[in-house]
Amino acid sequence: MPESLFTMKLSVIIPTKDEARNLTELLPLLRRELAGHPHEIIVVDAGSQDGTLETARQYGATLAVQAPKPGRATQQNHGAALATGDILYFVHADTRPPAGFHDDIADALAMGFEAGCYRSSYDTRNPFMKFNAWLTRFDLLFLRGGDQSIFVKRTRFHELGGFRPDYLIMEDFEFLKRLREAVAFRVIPKDILISARKYNHNSYVRVNLANILVVTMYRFGASQQRLVETYRSWLRPY
């Protein structure tokens, strides 16, 4: 029987680090869109100093907890372990899922897909960023990422072992590779809005060169520590 729009429980998992300001916008959006649908919103923090956990609770997160150790892979796995929904939906704090995302996911499941994500758009008028976003309509692994908000059946997530906890960077790329090999994957033909703050802080050229370098190093077997050091040497924190 196809997943019902009314009975599917969605577990939204948000990994955070100093994201209080973004949560004041994201959580009301999620609660508004999910009103009337079974759901839970789980915020998993990595030692924020700006009151992220308190803000998460104030703005209606179902659970707001500290991760056992920092790292987006560990944070998301911890959220998944706490989740009780049928579907896990991983959302970055500086993104804004489109209107109707619950129904989009339910429709994809009814079509036989067990996982998927959205295409990208960015909160900037930069034409080069618009080109980056346009490319994400194509279903290629190197165009995918965690900021496009990954959804997956909870049972499938656990069967696959979740995100690799030893990954400090590119945990989404590694997980998506395994996920897409295991299940039918849907790139929903709508856009999630992603913050361009990393590009604004470092420049379009520098971020793209850093991404290309790190992906290339990853494919040639560089260690996680070396990847992190390289990425940080290229980009300033934002």
Short mmCIF file of C-alpha atoms in Angstrom, two decimals:
data_model
loop_
_atom_site.label_atom_id
_atom_site.label_comp_id
_atom_site.label_asym_id
_atom_site.label_seq_id
_atom_site.Cartn_x
_atom_site.Cartn_y
_atom_site.Cartn_z
CA MET A 1 0.00 0.00 0.00
CA PRO A 2 1.47 3.44 -0.90
CA GLU A 3 2.66 5.66 1.88
CA SER A 4 -0.25 7.76 3.09
CA LEU A 5 0.05 11.53 3.28
CA PHE A 6 -1.76 11.29 6.59
CA THR A 7 -0.07 8.34 8.33
CA MET A 8 3.57 8.70 7.29
CA LYS A 9 5.55 10.00 10.24
CA LEU A 10 8.45 12.22 9.27
CA SER A 11 11.49 12.62 11.54
CA VAL A 12 13.33 15.82 10.66
CA ILE A 13 16.94 15.69 11.91
CA ILE A 14 18.95 18.92 12.06
CA PRO A 15 22.68 18.83 12.91
CA THR A 16 23.82 22.17 14.37
CA LYS A 17 26.84 24.15 15.52
CA ASP A 18 26.16 27.77 16.49
CA GLU A 19 22.97 27.97 14.43
CA ALA A 20 20.60 29.76 16.85
CA ARG A 21 19.78 32.52 14.38
CA ASN A 22 19.00 30.11 11.55
CA LEU A 23 16.78 28.00 13.80
CA THR A 24 14.56 31.00 14.53
CA GLU A 25 13.60 30.90 10.83
CA LEU A 26 13.87 27.20 10.01
CA LEU A 27 11.89 25.72 12.90
CA PRO A 28 8.75 27.85 12.39
CA LEU A 29 8.86 26.96 8.68
CA LEU A 30 9.08 23.24 9.45
CA ARG A 31 6.32 23.36 12.05
CA ARG A 32 4.05 25.30 9.71
CA GLU A 33 4.58 22.86 6.84
CA LEU A 34 4.19 19.78 9.04
CA ALA A 35 1.10 20.94 10.92
CA GLY A 36 -1.52 18.21 10.74
CA HIS A 37 1.00 15.51 9.81
CA PRO A 38 2.66 13.06 12.22
CA HIS A 39 6.20 14.32 12.72
CA GLU A 40 9.05 15.09 15.08
CA ILE A 41 11.90 17.58 14.82
CA ILE A 42 15.21 16.52 16.35
CA VAL A 43 18.06 19.02 16.74
CA VAL A 44 21.45 17.45 17.47
CA ASP A 45 24.09 19.96 18.51
CA ALA A 46 27.88 19.85 18.51
CA GLY A 47 28.80 22.15 21.38
CA SER A 48 27.34 25.48 20.30
CA GLN A 49 28.22 28.63 22.24
CA ASP A 50 25.31 30.78 20.98
CA GLY A 51 22.39 29.11 22.78
CA THR A 52 21.43 26.85 19.87
CA LEU A 53 19.86 24.17 22.07
CA GLU A 54 17.85 26.69 24.08
CA THR A 55 16.65 28.33 20.87
CA ALA A 56 15.69 24.94 19.42
CA ARG A 57 13.52 24.18 22.46
CA GLN A 58 12.02 27.67 22.47
CA TYR A 59 11.03 27.40 18.81
CA GLY A 60 9.40 24.02 19.09
CA ALA A 61 11.88 21.25 18.43
CA THR A 62 10.54 17.93 19.67
CA LEU A 63 13.99 17.00 20.94
CA ALA A 64 17.10 19.16 21.29
CA VAL A 65 20.11 17.17 22.41
CA GLN A 66 23.89 17.27 22.58
CA ALA A 67 25.72 14.85 20.27
CA PRO A 68 28.03 12.33 21.97
CA LYS A 69 30.90 13.90 20.00
CA PRO A 70 31.16 16.60 17.31
CA GLY A 71 30.94 15.82 13.61
CA ARG A 72 27.98 15.94 11.28
CA ALA A 73 28.05 12.19 10.64
CA THR A 74 27.88 11.43 14.38
CA GLN A 75 25.23 14.09 14.94
CA GLN A 76 22.97 12.75 12.20
CA ASN A 77 23.44 9.13 13.30
CA HIS A 78 22.56 10.14 16.85
CA GLY A 79 19.40 11.86 15.64
CA ALA A 80 18.47 8.79 13.59
CA ALA A 81 18.94 6.56 16.65
CA LEU A 82 16.46 8.73 18.57
CA ALA A 83 13.97 9.01 15.72
CA THR A 84 10.65 7.16 15.73
CA GLY A 85 9.36 8.19 12.30
CA ASP A 86 8.97 6.08 9.18
CA ILE A 87 11.10 8.51 7.18
CA LEU A 88 14.27 10.32 8.19
CA TYR A 89 14.69 13.77 6.67
CA PHE A 90 18.12 15.35 7.20
CA VAL A 91 17.98 19.15 6.96
CA HIS A 92 20.87 21.57 7.42
CA ALA A 93 20.10 24.59 9.58
CA ASP A 94 21.02 27.12 6.88
CA THR A 95 18.64 25.66 4.30
CA ARG A 96 14.92 26.22 3.73
CA PRO A 97 12.92 23.29 2.32
CA PRO A 98 10.25 24.27 -0.22
CA ALA A 99 6.55 24.55 0.55
CA GLY A 100 4.84 21.17 0.43
CA PHE A 101 7.96 19.15 1.19
CA HIS A 102 5.99 16.61 3.26
CA ASP A 103 3.74 15.81 0.32
CA ASP A 104 6.71 15.78 -2.08
CA ILE A 105 8.37 13.09 0.01
CA ALA A 106 5.16 11.10 0.39
CA ASP A 107 4.59 11.26 -3.38
CA ALA A 108 8.12 10.01 -4.06
CA LEU A 109 7.56 7.08 -1.70
CA ALA A 110 4.26 6.25 -3.39
CA MET A 111 6.12 6.16 -6.72
CA GLY A 112 8.43 3.47 -5.35
CA PHE A 113 11.42 5.58 -4.31
CA GLU A 114 12.93 4.85 -0.91
CA ALA A 115 15.17 7.90 -0.71
CA GLY A 116 15.85 11.19 -2.41
CA CYS A 117 16.61 14.87 -2.14
CA TYR A 118 15.89 18.24 -3.76
CA ARG A 119 17.73 20.27 -6.34
CA SER A 120 19.64 23.35 -5.16
CA SER A 121 19.00 27.06 -5.23
CA TYR A 122 20.97 29.75 -3.39
CA ASP A 123 19.97 32.97 -1.66
CA THR A 124 22.03 35.12 -4.01
CA ARG A 125 21.73 36.72 -7.44
CA ASN A 126 25.25 35.70 -8.38
CA PRO A 127 24.95 34.26 -11.93
CA PHE A 128 27.69 31.71 -11.28
CA MET A 129 25.79 30.39 -8.28
CA LYS A 130 22.66 30.18 -10.39
CA PHE A 131 24.65 28.03 -12.83
CA ASN A 132 25.76 25.77 -9.95
CA ALA A 133 22.12 25.43 -8.92
CA TRP A 134 20.98 24.69 -12.49
CA LEU A 135 23.42 21.78 -12.71
CA THR A 136 21.72 20.00 -9.79
CA ARG A 137 18.76 19.07 -11.98
CA PHE A 138 20.97 16.32 -13.40
CA ASP A 139 21.04 13.05 -11.48
CA LEU A 140 24.78 12.69 -10.99
CA LEU A 141 26.42 11.76 -7.70
CA PHE A 142 29.01 14.56 -7.71
CA LEU A 143 26.15 17.10 -7.94
CA ARG A 144 24.51 15.80 -4.78
CA GLY A 145 25.11 16.85 -1.18
CA GLY A 146 23.67 16.95 2.29
CA ASP A 147 22.51 20.55 1.92
CA GLN A 148 19.92 19.32 -0.61
CA SER A 149 18.15 17.62 2.33
CA ILE A 150 18.26 13.83 2.12
CA PHE A 151 15.21 11.73 2.95
CA VAL A 152 15.35 7.97 3.41
CA LYS A 153 13.24 5.23 4.94
CA ARG A 154 14.40 4.73 8.50
CA THR A 155 14.71 0.96 8.08
CA ARG A 156 16.91 1.42 5.01
CA PHE A 157 19.10 3.94 6.79
CA HIS A 158 19.84 1.49 9.59
CA GLU A 159 20.31 -1.43 7.18
CA LEU A 160 23.03 0.60 5.47
CA GLY A 161 24.68 1.52 8.75
CA GLY A 162 23.97 5.24 8.47
CA PHE A 163 26.73 7.78 7.98
CA ARG A 164 30.26 6.56 8.60
CA PRO A 165 31.11 7.93 12.07
CA ASP A 166 34.83 8.09 11.24
CA TYR A 167 34.13 10.62 8.47
CA LEU A 168 34.94 14.22 9.36
CA ILE A 169 34.15 15.55 5.89
CA MET A 170 32.25 14.31 2.82
CA GLU A 171 30.10 12.05 5.00
CA ASP A 172 27.10 12.93 2.83
CA PHE A 173 28.90 12.02 -0.41
CA GLU A 174 29.99 8.64 0.96
CA PHE A 175 26.54 7.83 2.33
CA LEU A 176 24.77 8.94 -0.86
CA LYS A 177 26.99 6.67 -2.93
CA ARG A 178 25.98 3.63 -0.88
CA LEU A 179 22.36 4.74 -0.68
CA ARG A 180 21.97 5.23 -4.42
CA GLU A 181 23.46 1.80 -5.08
CA ALA A 182 20.95 0.18 -2.71
CA VAL A 183 17.61 1.89 -3.41
CA ALA A 184 15.64 3.82 -6.01
CA PHE A 185 16.61 7.48 -5.49
CA ARG A 186 14.46 10.46 -6.44
CA VAL A 187 15.76 13.96 -7.16
CA ILE A 188 12.54 15.93 -6.59
CA PRO A 189 12.20 18.56 -9.37
CA LYS A 190 11.88 21.43 -6.93
CA ASP A 191 14.53 23.55 -5.22
CA ILE A 192 15.62 23.82 -1.62
CA LEU A 193 16.98 27.25 -0.73
CA ILE A 194 20.58 27.08 0.52
CA SER A 195 22.53 29.84 2.20
CA ALA A 196 25.38 31.23 0.08
CA ARG A 197 27.23 32.42 3.21
CA LYS A 198 30.24 30.17 2.58
CA TYR A 199 30.62 31.61 -0.94
CA ASN A 200 30.02 35.17 0.23
CA HIS A 201 32.68 34.81 2.90
CA ASN A 202 35.31 33.12 0.72
CA SER A 203 34.40 33.86 -2.94
CA TYR A 204 32.79 31.65 -5.55
CA VAL A 205 36.10 30.69 -7.16
CA ARG A 206 37.82 29.74 -3.92
CA VAL A 207 34.96 27.55 -2.67
CA ASN A 208 34.64 25.72 -5.97
CA LEU A 209 38.38 25.14 -6.23
CA ALA A 210 38.43 23.84 -2.65
CA ASN A 211 35.55 21.50 -3.42
CA ILE A 212 37.20 20.17 -6.58
CA LEU A 213 40.51 19.65 -4.77
CA VAL A 214 38.99 17.83 -1.81
CA VAL A 215 36.77 15.59 -3.99
CA THR A 216 39.78 14.68 -6.11
CA MET A 217 41.89 13.91 -3.04
CA TYR A 218 39.04 11.83 -1.61
CA ARG A 219 38.78 9.75 -4.77
CA PHE A 220 42.52 9.11 -4.64
CA GLY A 221 42.25 7.83 -1.07
CA ALA A 222 43.42 10.75 1.05
CA SER A 223 42.83 10.40 4.78
CA GLN A 224 40.00 12.21 6.50
CA GLN A 225 42.47 14.29 8.52
CA ARG A 226 44.29 15.42 5.40
CA LEU A 227 41.00 16.30 3.69
CA VAL A 228 39.90 18.40 6.65
CA GLU A 229 43.26 20.17 6.88
CA THR A 230 43.21 20.95 3.16
CA TYR A 231 39.64 22.23 3.23
CA ARG A 232 40.30 24.45 6.23
CA SER A 233 43.47 25.84 4.67
CA TRP A 234 41.47 27.01 1.67
CA LEU A 235 38.35 28.38 3.35
CA ARG A 236 37.87 30.78 6.24
CA PRO A 237 35.22 29.81 8.82
CA TYR A 238 31.93 31.63 8.45
#
